[in-house]
Coordinates of C-alpha atoms in Angstrom, one line a residue:
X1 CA -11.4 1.4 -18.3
X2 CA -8.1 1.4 -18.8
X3 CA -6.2 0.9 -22.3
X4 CA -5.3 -2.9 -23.4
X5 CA -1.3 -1.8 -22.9
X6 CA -1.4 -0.8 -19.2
X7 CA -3.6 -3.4 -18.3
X8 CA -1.2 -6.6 -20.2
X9 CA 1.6 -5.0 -18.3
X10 CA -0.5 -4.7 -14.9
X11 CA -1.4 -8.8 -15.9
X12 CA 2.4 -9.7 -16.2
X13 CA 3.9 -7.9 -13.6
X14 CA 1.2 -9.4 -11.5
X15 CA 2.3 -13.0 -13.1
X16 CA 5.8 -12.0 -12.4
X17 CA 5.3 -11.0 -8.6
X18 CA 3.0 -14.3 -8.0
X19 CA 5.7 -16.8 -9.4
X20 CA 8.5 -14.8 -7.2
X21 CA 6.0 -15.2 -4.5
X22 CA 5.3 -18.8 -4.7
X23 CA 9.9 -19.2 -5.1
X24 CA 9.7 -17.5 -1.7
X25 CA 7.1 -18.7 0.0
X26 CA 8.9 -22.1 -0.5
X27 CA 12.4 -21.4 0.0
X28 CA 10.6 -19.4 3.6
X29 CA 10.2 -23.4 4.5
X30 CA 13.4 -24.3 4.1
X31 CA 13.9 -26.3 7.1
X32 CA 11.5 -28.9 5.8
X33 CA 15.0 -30.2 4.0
X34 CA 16.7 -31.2 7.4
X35 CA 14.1 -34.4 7.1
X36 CA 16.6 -35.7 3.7
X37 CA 20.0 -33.6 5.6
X38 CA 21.6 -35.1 8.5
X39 CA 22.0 -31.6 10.3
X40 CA 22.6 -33.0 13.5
X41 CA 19.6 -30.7 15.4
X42 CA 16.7 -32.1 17.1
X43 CA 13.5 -30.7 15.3
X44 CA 11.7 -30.3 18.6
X45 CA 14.3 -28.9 20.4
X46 CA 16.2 -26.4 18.4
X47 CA 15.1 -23.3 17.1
X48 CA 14.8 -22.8 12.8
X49 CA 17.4 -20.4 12.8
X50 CA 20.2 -22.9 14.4
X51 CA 20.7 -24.8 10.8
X52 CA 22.3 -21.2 9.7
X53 CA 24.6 -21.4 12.5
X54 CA 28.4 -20.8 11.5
X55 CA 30.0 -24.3 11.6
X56 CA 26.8 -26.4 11.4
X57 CA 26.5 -28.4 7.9
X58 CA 24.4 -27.1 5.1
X59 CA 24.9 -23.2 6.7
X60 CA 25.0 -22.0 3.4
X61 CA 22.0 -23.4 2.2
X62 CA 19.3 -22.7 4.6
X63 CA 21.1 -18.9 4.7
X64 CA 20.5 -18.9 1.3
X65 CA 16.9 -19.8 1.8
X66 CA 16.0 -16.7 4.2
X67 CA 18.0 -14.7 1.2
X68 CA 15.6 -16.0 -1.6
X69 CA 12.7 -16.1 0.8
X70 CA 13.0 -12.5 1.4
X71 CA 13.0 -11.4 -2.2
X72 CA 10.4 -13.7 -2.9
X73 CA 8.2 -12.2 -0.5
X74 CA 8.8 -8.9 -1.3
X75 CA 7.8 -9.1 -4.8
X76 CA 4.8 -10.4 -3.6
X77 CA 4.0 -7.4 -1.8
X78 CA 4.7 -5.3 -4.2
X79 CA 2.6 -7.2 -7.0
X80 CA -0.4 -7.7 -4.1
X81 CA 0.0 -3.5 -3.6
X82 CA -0.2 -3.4 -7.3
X83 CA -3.7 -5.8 -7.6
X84 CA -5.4 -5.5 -4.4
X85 CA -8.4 -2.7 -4.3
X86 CA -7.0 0.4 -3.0
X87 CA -8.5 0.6 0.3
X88 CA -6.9 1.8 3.7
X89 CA -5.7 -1.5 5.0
X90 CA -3.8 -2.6 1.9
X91 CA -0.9 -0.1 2.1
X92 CA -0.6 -1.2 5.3
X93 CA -0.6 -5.0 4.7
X94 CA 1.6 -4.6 1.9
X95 CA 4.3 -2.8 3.9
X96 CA 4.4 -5.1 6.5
X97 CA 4.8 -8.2 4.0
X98 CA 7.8 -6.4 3.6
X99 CA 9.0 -5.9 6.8
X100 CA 8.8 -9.6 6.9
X101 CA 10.6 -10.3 3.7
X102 CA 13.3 -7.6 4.8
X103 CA 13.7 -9.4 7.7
X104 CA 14.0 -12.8 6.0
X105 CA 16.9 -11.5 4.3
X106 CA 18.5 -10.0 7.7
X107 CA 17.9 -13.8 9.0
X108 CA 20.3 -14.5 6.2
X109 CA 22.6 -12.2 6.5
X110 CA 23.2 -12.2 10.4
X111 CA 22.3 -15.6 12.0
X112 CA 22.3 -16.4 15.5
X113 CA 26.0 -16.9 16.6
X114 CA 25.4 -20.0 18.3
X115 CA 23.4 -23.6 18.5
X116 CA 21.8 -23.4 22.1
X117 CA 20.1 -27.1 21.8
X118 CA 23.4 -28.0 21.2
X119 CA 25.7 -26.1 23.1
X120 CA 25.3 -26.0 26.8
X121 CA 27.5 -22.7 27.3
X122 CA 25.4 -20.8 24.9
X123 CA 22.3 -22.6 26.2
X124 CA 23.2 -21.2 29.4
X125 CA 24.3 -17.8 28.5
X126 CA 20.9 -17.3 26.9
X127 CA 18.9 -18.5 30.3
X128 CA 20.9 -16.5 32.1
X129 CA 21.0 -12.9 30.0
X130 CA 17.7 -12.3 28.1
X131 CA 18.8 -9.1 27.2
X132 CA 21.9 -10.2 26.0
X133 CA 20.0 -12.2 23.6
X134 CA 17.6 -9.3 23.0
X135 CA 20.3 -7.2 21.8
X136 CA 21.1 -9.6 18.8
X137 CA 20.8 -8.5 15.0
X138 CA 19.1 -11.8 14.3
X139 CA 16.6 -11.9 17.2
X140 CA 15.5 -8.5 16.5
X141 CA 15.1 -9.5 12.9
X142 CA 13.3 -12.8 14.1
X143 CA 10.8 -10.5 16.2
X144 CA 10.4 -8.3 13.4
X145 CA 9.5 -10.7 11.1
X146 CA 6.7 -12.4 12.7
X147 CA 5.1 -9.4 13.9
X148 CA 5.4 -7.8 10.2
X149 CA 3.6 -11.3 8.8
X150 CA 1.3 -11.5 11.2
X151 CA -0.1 -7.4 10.8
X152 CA 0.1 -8.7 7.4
X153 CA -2.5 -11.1 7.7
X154 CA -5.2 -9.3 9.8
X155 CA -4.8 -6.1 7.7
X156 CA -5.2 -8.0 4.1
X157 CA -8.1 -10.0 5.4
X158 CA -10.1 -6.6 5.6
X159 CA -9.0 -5.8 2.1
X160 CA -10.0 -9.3 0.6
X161 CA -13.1 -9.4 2.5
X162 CA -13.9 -5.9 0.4
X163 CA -13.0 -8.0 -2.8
X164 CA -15.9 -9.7 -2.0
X165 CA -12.9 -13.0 -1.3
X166 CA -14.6 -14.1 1.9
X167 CA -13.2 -17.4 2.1
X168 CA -9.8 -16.4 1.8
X169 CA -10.7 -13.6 4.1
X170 CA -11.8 -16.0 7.1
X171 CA -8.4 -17.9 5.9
X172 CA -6.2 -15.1 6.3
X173 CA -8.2 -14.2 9.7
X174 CA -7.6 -17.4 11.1
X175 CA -4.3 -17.7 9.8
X176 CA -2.9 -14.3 11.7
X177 CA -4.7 -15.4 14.8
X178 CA -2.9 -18.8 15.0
X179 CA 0.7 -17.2 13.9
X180 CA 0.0 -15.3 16.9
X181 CA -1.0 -17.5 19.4
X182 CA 2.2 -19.9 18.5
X183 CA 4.2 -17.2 18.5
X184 CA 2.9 -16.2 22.0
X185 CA 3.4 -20.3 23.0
X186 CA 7.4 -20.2 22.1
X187 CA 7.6 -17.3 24.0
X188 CA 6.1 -18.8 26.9
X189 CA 8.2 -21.6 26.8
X190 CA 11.3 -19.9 26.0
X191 CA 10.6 -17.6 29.3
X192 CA 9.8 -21.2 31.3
X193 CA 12.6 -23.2 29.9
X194 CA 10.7 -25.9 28.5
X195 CA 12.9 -27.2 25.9
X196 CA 10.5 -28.1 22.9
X197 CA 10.4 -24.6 21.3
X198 CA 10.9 -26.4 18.0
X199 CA 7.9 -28.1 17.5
X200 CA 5.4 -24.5 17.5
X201 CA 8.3 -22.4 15.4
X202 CA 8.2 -24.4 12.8
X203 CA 4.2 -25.0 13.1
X204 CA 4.4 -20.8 12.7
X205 CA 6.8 -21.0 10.1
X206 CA 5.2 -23.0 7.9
X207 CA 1.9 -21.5 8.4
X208 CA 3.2 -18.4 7.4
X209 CA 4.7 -20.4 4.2
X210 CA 1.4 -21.4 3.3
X211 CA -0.3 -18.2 3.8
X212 CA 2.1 -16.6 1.2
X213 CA 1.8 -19.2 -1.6
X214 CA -2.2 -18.5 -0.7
X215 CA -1.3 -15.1 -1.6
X216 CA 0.9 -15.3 -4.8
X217 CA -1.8 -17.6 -6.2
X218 CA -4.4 -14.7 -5.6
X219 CA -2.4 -12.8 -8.2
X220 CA -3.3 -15.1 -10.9
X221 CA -7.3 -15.6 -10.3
X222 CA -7.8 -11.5 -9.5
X223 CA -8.4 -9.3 -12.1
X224 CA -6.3 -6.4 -12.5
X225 CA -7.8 -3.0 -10.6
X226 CA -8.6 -0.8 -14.0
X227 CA -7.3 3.0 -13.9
X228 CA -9.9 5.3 -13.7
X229 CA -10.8 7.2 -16.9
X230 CA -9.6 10.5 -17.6
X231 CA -13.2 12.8 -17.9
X232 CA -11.6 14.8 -21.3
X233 CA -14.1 17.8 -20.2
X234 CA -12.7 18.1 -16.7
X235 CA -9.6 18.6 -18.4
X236 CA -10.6 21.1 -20.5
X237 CA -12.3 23.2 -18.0
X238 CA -9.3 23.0 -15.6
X239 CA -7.2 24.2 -18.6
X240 CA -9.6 27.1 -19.7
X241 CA -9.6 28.5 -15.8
X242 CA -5.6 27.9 -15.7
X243 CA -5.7 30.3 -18.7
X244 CA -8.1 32.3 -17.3
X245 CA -6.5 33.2 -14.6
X246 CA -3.5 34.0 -16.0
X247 CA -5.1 36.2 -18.2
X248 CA -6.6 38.1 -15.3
X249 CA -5.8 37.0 -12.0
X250 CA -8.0 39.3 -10.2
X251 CA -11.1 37.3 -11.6
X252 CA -13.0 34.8 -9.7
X253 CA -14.1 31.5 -10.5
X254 CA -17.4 33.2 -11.1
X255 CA -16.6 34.6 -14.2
X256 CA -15.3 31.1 -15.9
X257 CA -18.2 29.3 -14.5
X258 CA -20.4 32.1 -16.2
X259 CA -18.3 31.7 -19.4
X260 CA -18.8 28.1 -19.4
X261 CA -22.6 28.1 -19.0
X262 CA -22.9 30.1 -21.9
X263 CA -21.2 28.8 -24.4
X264 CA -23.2 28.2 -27.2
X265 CA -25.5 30.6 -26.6
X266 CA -25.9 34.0 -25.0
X267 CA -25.5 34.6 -21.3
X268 CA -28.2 36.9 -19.8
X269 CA -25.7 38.6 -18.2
X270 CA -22.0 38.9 -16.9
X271 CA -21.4 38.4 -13.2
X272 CA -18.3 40.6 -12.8
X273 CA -16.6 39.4 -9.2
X274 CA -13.2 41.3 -9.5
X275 CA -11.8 44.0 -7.7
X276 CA -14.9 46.8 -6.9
X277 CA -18.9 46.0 -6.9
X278 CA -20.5 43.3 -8.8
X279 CA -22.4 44.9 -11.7
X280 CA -25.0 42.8 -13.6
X281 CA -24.9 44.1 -17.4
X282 CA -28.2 43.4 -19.1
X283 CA -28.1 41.9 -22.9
X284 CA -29.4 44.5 -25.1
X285 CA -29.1 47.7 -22.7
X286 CA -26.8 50.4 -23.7
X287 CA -24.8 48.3 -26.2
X288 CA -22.6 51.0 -27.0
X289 CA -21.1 51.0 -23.5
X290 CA -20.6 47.6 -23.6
X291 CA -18.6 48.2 -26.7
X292 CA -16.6 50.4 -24.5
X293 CA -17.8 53.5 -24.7
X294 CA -18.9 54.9 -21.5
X295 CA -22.9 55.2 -20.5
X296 CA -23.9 58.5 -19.3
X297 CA -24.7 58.9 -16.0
X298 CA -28.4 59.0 -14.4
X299 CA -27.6 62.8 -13.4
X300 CA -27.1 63.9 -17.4
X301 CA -30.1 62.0 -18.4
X302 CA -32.1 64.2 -15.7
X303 CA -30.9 67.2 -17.2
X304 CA -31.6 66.1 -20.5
X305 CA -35.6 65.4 -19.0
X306 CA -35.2 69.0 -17.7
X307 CA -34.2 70.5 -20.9
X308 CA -36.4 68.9 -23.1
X309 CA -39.9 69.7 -20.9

């Protein structure tokens, strides 16, 4: 397990990231205000982003809700990357939570240049020049966003189904699936002019707003992921061949594993796997050569036999 210290600060970052992530999941759903704000745009006809327009009342305020949105959401990722299991999908979940939250904040910073619901020259430029519209900071920035939150979904329905969170799995399933299918609905409609585009953007919006604050309040139900023990005698062993083979770096790891079996008590014999021919050196056998001094050879003790008869 891991100590009490790592695992309070794991808990209150995790605390942290989920209340962040709830501000932003919120402030993603800003539009919900043009209901109390006379804003002057239909909510079935115009698109979210057309409140941010320069020149349209309250700009600053819905800008400043993709700003918040987009920190928001990217402390949630980083605090779900933090408390998540650490499986394959959840890096990759994480990471496209964030494209979405960077994109939130590109929303912010570069909105669309002009209200087409409302202006009938940029209404018809837009008809007229998809790729004109293509080639626009904020529709890039739209496009990434909702394909970054809905990757986000599928991939972190795998990791919470591994959690053993099955019913927020099927949620985040079903969630992803539907972000997807309104997304490819607006597009449809945008490509066959039907004019009520509003009414499934902000259906997507604010199921991706709800899928977040489902999210952050994960963080506070979900026990921290404990970091794995250290084994103290892997470490020592690690350090003993390190030393080892400093000591001599023409041994193998043959000769520490030898050492290592015998400590305590006395090997049988020393596996020599250096440079030249293993030789296996019998306990009690010519002790005095393994003191050092050298064994005399089988043709001396021959003519010592010889000698003697």
């Amino acid at each position: 397990m891991g100590t009490p210290t790592g695992t309070h600060r794991r808990t209150r970052a995790s605390g942290l990231g989920a209340v962040l992530g709830m501000i932003g999941a919120l402030a993603y759903s800003s539009f919900v205000l043009e209901a109390f704000l006379h804003t002057g745009l239909s909510p079935l006809r115009s698109y979210v982003s057309e409140l941010s327009v320069a020149g349209r009342p309250y700009m600053f305020l819905f800008r400043a809700g993709d700003i918040i949105a987009g920190c928001g959401l990217l402390a949630l990722a980083m605090a779900l990357a933090r408390r998540l299991p650490s499986i394959h999908p959840r890096a990759s979940g994480c990471v496209a939570l964030a494209v979405t939250a960077a994109a939130s904040i590109g929303d912010g910073l570069w909105p669309m240049p002009c209200a087409p619901s409302v202006d009938p020259v940029c209404r018809a430029t837009d008809s007229t020049n998809l790729f004109q519209q293509l080639g626009q900071i904020h529709t890039l920035s739209s496009l990434a966003e909702f394909t970054g939150a809905i990757l986000a979904m599928l991939l972190l329905s795998k990791v919470l189904q591994h959690a053993d969170h099955r019913r927020r799995a099927r949620w985040s399933l079903t969630a992803g699936i539907a972000t997807a299918a309104l997304g490819a609905l607006e597009i449809a409609m945008v490509l066959t002019g039907v004019r009520w585009v509003g009414l499934p953007e902000r259906a997507q919006v604010l199921l991706v707003s709800a899928w977040c604050a489902a999210m952050a309040r994960l963080l506070t139900g979900t026990p921290p992921v404990p970091t794995p023990p250290r084994d103290p005698t892997a470490v020592l062993q690690a350090e003993s061949l390190t030393r080892l083979r400093r000591v001599n770096p023409g041994r193998s790891w043959t000769r520490h594993a030898s050492v290592t079996w015998s400590a305590g008590r006395r090997a049988p014999a020393r596996v020599w796997s250096g440079a030249g021919p293993a030789s296996v050196t019998p306990p009690g056998e010519n002790r005095r050569s393994a003191q050092g001094r050298p064994r005399a050879s089988p043709r001396k003790h021959r003519q010592h036999r010889q000698a003697a008869r």
